[in-house]
Tab-separated table of C-alpha atoms and ligand atoms in Angstrom:
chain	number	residue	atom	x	y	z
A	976	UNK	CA	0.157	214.768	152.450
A	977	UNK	CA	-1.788	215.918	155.370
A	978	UNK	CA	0.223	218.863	157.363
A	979	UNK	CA	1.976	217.991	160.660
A	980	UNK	CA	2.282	214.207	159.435
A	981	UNK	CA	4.953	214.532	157.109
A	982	UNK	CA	7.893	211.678	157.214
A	983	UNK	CA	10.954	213.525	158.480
A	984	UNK	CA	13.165	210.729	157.100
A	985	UNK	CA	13.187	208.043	154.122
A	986	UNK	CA	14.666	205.588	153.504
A	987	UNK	CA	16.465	204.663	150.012
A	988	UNK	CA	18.428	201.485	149.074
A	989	UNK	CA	18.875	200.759	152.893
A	990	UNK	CA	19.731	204.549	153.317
A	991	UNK	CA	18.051	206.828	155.671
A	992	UNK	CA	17.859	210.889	154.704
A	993	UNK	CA	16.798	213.509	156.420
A	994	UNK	CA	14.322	215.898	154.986
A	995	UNK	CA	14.601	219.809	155.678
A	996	UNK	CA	11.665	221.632	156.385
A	997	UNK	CA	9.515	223.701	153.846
A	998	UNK	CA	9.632	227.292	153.785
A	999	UNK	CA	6.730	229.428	155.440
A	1000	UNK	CA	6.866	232.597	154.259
A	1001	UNK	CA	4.046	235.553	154.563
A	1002	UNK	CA	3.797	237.264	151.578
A	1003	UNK	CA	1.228	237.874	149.125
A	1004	UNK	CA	1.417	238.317	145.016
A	1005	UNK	CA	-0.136	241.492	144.305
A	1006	UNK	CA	-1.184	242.220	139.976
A	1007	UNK	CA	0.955	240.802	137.378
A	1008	UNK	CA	-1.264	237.717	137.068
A	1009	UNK	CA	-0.168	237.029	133.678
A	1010	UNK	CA	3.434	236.025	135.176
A	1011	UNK	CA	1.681	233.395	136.943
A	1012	UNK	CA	-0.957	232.133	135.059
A	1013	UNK	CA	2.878	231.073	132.881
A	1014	UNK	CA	4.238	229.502	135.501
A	1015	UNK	CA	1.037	227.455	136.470
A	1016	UNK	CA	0.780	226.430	132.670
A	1017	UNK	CA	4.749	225.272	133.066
A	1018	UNK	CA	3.905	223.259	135.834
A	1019	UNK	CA	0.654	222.048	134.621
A	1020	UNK	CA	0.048	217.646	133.455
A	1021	UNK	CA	-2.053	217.747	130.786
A	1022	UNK	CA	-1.930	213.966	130.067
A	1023	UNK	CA	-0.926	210.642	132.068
A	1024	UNK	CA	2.063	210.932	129.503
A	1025	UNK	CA	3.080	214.232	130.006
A	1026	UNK	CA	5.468	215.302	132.071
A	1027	UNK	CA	5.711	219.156	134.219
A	1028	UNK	CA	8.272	221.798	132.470
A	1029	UNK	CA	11.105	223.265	134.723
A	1030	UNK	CA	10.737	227.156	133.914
A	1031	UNK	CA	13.682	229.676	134.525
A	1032	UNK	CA	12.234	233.116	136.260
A	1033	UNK	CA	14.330	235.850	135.056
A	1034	UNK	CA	14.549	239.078	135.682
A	1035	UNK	CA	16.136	242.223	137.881
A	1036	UNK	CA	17.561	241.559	141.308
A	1037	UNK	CA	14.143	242.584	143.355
A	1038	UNK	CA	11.713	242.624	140.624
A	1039	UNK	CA	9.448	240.043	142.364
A	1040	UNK	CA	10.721	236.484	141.424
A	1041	UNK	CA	10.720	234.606	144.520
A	1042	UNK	CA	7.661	235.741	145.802
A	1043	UNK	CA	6.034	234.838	142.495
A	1044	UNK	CA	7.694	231.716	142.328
A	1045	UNK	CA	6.453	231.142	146.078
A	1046	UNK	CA	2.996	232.791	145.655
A	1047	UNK	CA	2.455	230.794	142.575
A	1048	UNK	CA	3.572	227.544	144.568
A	1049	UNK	CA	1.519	227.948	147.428
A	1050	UNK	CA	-1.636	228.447	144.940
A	1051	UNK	CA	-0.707	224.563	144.534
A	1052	UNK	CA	-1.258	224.059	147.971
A	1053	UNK	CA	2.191	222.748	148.691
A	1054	UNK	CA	4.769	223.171	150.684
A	1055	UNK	CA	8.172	225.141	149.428
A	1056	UNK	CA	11.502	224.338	149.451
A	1057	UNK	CA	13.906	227.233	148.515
A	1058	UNK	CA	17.514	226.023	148.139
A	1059	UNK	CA	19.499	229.604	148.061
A	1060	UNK	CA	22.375	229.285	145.402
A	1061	UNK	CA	25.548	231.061	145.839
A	1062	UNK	CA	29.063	230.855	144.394
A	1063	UNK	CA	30.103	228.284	147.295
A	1064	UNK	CA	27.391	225.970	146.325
A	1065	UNK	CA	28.966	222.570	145.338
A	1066	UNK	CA	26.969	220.130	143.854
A	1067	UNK	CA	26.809	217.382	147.065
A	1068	UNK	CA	25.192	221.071	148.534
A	1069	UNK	CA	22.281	220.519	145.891
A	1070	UNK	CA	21.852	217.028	147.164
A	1071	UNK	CA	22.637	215.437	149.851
A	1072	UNK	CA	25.245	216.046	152.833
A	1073	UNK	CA	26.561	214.241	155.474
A	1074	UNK	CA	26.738	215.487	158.532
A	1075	UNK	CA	28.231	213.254	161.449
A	1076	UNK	CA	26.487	212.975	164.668
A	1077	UNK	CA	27.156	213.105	168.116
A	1078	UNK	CA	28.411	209.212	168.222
A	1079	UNK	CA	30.607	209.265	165.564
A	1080	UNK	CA	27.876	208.137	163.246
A	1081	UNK	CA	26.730	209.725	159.846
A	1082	UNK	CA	23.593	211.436	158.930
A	1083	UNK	CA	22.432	211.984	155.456
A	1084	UNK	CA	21.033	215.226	155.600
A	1085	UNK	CA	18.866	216.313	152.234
A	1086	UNK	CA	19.046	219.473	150.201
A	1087	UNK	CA	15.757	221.591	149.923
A	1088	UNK	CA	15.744	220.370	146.336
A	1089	UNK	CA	15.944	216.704	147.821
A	1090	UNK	CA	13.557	217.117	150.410
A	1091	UNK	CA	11.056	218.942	147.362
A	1092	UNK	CA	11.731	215.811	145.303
A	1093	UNK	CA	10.748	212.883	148.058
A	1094	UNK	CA	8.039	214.870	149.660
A	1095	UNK	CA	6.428	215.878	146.458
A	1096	UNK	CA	7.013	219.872	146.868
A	1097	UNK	CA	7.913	222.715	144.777
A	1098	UNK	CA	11.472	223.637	144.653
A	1099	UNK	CA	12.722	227.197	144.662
A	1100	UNK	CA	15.932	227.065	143.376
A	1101	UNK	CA	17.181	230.717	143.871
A	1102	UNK	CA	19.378	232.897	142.226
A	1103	UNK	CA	20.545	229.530	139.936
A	1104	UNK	CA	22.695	231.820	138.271
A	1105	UNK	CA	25.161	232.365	141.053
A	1106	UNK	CA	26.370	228.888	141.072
A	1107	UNK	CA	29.396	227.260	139.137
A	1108	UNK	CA	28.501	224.858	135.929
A	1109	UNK	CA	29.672	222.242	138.374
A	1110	UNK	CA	26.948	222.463	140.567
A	1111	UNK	CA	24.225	222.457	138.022
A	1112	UNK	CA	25.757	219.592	136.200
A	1113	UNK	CA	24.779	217.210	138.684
A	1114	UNK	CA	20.678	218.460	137.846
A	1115	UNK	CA	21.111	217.474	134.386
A	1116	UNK	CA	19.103	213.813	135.015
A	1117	UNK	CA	16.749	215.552	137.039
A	1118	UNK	CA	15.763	218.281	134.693
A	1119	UNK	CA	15.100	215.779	131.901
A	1120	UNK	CA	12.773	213.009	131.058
A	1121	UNK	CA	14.988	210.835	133.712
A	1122	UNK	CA	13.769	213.188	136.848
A	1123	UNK	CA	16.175	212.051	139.466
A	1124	UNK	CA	19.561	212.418	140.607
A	1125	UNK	CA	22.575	210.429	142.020
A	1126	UNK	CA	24.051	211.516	145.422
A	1127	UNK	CA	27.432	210.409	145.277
A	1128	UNK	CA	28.052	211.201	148.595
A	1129	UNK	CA	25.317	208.622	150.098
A	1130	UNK	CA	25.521	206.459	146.790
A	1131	UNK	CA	21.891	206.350	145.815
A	1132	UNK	CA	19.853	207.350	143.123
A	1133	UNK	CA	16.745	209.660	143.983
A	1134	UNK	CA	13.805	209.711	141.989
A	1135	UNK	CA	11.171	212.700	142.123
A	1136	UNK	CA	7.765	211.937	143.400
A	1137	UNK	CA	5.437	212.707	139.930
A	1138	UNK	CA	4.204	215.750	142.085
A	1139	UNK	CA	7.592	217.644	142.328
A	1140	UNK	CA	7.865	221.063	140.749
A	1141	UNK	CA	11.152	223.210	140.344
A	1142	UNK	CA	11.395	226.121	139.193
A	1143	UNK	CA	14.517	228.310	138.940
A	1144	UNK	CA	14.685	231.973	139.881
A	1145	UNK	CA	18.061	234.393	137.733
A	1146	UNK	CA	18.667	237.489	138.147
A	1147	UNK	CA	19.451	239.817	135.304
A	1148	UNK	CA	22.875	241.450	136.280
A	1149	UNK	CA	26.409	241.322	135.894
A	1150	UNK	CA	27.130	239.226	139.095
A	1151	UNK	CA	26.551	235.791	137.836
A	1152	UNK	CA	27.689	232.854	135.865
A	1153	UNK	CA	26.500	232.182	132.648
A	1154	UNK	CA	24.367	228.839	132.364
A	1155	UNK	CA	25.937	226.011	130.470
A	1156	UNK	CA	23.795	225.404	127.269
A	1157	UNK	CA	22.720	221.784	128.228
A	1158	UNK	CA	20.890	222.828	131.231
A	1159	UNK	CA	19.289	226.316	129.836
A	1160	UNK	CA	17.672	224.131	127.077
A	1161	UNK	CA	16.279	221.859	130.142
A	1162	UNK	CA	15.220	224.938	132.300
A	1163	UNK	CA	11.598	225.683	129.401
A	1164	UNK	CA	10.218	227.651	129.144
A	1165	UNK	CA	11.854	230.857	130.051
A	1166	UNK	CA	9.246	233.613	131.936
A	1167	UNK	CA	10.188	237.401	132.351
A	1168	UNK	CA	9.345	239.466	135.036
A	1169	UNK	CA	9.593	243.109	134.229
A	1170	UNK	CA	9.026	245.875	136.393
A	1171	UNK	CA	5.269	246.482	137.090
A	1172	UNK	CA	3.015	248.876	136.242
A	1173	UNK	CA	2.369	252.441	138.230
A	1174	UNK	CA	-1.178	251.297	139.780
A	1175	UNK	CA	0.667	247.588	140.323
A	1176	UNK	CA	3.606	248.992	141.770
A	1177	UNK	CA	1.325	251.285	144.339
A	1178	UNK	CA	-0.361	248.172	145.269
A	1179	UNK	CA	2.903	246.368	146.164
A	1180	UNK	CA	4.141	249.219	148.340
A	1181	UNK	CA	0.796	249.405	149.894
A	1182	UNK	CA	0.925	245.433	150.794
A	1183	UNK	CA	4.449	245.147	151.705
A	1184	UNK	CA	3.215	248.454	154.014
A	1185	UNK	CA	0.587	247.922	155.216
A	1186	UNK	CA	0.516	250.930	157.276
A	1187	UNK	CA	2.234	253.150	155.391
A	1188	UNK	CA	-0.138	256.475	153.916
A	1189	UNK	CA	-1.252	256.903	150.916
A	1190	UNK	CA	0.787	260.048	150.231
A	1191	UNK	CA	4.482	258.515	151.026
A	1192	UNK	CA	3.251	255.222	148.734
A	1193	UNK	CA	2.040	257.795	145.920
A	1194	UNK	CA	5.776	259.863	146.353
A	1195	UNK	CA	7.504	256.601	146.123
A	1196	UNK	CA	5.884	255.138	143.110
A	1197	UNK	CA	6.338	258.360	141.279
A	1198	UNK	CA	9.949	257.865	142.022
A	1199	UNK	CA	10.201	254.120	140.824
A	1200	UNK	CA	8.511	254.539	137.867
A	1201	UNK	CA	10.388	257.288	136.404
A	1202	UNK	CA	13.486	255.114	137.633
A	1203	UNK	CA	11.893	252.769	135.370
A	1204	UNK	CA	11.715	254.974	132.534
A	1205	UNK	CA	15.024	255.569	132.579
A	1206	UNK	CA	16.160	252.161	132.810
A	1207	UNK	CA	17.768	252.427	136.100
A	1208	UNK	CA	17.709	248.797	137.706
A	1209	UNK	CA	15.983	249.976	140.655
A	1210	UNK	CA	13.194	247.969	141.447
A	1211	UNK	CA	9.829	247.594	143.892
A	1212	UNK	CA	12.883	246.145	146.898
A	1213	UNK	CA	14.477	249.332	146.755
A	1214	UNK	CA	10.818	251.223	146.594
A	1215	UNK	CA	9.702	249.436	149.586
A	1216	UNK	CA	13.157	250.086	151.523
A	1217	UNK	CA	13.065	253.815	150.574
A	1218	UNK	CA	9.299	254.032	152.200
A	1219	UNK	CA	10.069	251.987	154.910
A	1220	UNK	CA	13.194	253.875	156.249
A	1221	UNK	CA	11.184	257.638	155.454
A	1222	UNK	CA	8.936	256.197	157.778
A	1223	UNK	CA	10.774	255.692	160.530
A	1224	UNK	CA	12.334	258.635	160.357
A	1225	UNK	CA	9.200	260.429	159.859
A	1226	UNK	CA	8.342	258.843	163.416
A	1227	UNK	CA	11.732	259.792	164.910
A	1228	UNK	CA	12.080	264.149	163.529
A	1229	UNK	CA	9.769	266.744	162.834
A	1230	UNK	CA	10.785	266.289	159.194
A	1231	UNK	CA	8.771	266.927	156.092
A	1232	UNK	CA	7.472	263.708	154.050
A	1233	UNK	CA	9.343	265.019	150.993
A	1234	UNK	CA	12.607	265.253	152.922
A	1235	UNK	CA	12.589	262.175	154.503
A	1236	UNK	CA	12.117	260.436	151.297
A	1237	UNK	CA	14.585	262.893	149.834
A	1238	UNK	CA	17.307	261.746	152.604
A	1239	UNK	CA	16.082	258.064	152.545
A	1240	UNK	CA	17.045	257.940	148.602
A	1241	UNK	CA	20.100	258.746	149.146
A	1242	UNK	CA	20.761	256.326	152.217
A	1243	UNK	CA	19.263	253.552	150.483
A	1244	UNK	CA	20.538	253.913	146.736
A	1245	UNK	CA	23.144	256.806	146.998
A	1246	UNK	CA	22.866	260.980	146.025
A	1247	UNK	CA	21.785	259.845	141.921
A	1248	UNK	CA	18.868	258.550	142.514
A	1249	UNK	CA	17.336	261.667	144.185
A	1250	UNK	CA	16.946	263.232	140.718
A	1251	UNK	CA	13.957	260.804	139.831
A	1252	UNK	CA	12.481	262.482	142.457
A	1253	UNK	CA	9.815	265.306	141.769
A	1254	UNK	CA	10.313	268.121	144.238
A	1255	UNK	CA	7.014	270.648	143.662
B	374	ADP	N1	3.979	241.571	142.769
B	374	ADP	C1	4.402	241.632	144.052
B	374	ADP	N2	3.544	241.409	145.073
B	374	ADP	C2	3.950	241.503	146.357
B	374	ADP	N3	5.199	241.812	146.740
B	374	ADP	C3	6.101	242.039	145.763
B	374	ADP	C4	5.762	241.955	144.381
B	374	ADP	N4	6.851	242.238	143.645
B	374	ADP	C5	7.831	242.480	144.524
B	374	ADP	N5	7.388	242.380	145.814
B	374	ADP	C6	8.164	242.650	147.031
B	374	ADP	O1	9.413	243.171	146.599
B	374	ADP	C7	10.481	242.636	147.349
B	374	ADP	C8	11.470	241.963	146.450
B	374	ADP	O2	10.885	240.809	145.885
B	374	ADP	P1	11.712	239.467	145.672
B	374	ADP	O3	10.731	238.415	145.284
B	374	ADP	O4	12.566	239.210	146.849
B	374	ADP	O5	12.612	239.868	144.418
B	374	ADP	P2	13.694	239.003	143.622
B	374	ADP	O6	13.556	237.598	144.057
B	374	ADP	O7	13.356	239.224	142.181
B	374	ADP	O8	15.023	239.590	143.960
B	374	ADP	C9	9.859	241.728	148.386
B	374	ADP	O9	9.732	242.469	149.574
B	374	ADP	C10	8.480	241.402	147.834
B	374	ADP	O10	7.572	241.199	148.875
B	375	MG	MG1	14.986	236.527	145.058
């Protein structure tokens, strides 16, 4: 679809829906390529009678799983749709909505996921893991052979376009629901993203800070990555808020580097941390 003339609305069984907007984000995927060459081979048609897989993401919260899952998308050259999950997300939420107008009238407003599916875009569903079983039930058609769903709300059935892609992001911690069996065996194949290497993990400082010196990038990896090696669930999020907020304060005082990512530690992730932190 050529940009600036997508269809804002479609029309289905006599209903019209309203499509949300994609996502523009600006952010790059820096090393780890072997994470995505897996979740272009999930997504890949290898025959007309083939169909694309729907992988689960998993990992840490701030390991890097919706930028990959939104680098990786936009290496497809389409447009992303991320539909944010959370514990209040009901399954009409997934769907569609309506939403009555200004005369008294109702709109049928489409999920992300929706829009993803008529528009032939890649779906981000995020954090899948902090919704009910309720919610997902209503994806169970969609994440099969069947590929559609049924709004109950505006009573139709929607059928994906054969160029929609989902993928689901989970994070790896306590807060979340466990997955009903049915739908983990339909989210295939399963990809982990683990925390990166040192020289990766300098480069993803260096591109989420661009203007950030070498020597607070170098302090900060050093940090992570023995954070790492002690299996601490801090991850590259933390990393980049620790260098960012030393930063600014190195801008603001007359502070040392090492202090101000001393006292930045401990604002961002609490007094603990700081012993991960080499002080020569
Ligand atoms: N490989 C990477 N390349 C570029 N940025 C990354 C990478 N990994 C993590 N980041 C950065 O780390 C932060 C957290 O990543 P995010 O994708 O939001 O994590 P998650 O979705 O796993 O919680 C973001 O600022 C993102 O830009
Ligand atoms: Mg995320």
């Amino acid at each position: 679809m050529t940009k600036g003339k997508r269809p804002r609305t479609v029309e289905i069984e006599g209903v019209t829906l309203h499509l949300a907007h994609p996502d523009e984000l600006d952010i790059a995927w820096v090393g780890q390529q072997e994470t995505m060459k897996q979740l272009l081979a999930a997504w890949s048609v290898i025959d007309d009678q083939d169909l694309p897989m729907n992988p689960r993401l998993l990992g840490k919260p701030g390991v890097g799983k919706t930028t990959l899952a939104y680098a990786t998308a936009k290496l497809l050259e389409r447009d992303v749709y991320i539909f944010q999950a959370t514990m209040d997300t009901r399954p009409e939420d997934l769907l569609i909505t309506p939403v009555v107008d200004g005369e008294g009238s109702i709109r049928y407003v489409a999920s992300a996921l929706v829009s993803a599916m008529l528009s032939g875009g890649i779906c981000i569903l995020d954090e899948g893991n902090r919704m009910s079983e309720k919610s997902w039930a209503s994806l169970a058609p969609l994440l099969d052979n069947r590929r559609y769903v049924e709004s109950i709300v505006a009573g139709v059935k929607v059928k994906a376009s054969p160029d929609f892609r989902i993928v689901a992001t989970l994070n790896d911690d306590a807060s979340t629901y466990e997955i009903p069996e049915y739908i983990h065996s339909r989210l295939q194949p399963q990809i982990i993203l683990d925390f990166p290497e040192s020289d990766e993990e300098r480069m993803i400082l260096a591109e989420n800070l661009p203007f950030a010196d070498g020597e607070i990038l170098d302090y900060v990896t050093g940090f992570l990555q023995a954070a790492h090696a002690a299996d601490e669930p801090f991850t590259v999020r933390d990393g980049v808020n620790i260098a960012r907020y030393a930063l600014k304060m190195l801008a603001a005082s007359e502070a040392s580097l090492t202090d101000a990512v001393q006292q930045s530690v401990v604002h961002v992730l609490g007094e603990d941390a700081a012993r991960y932190l080499t002080t020569d």
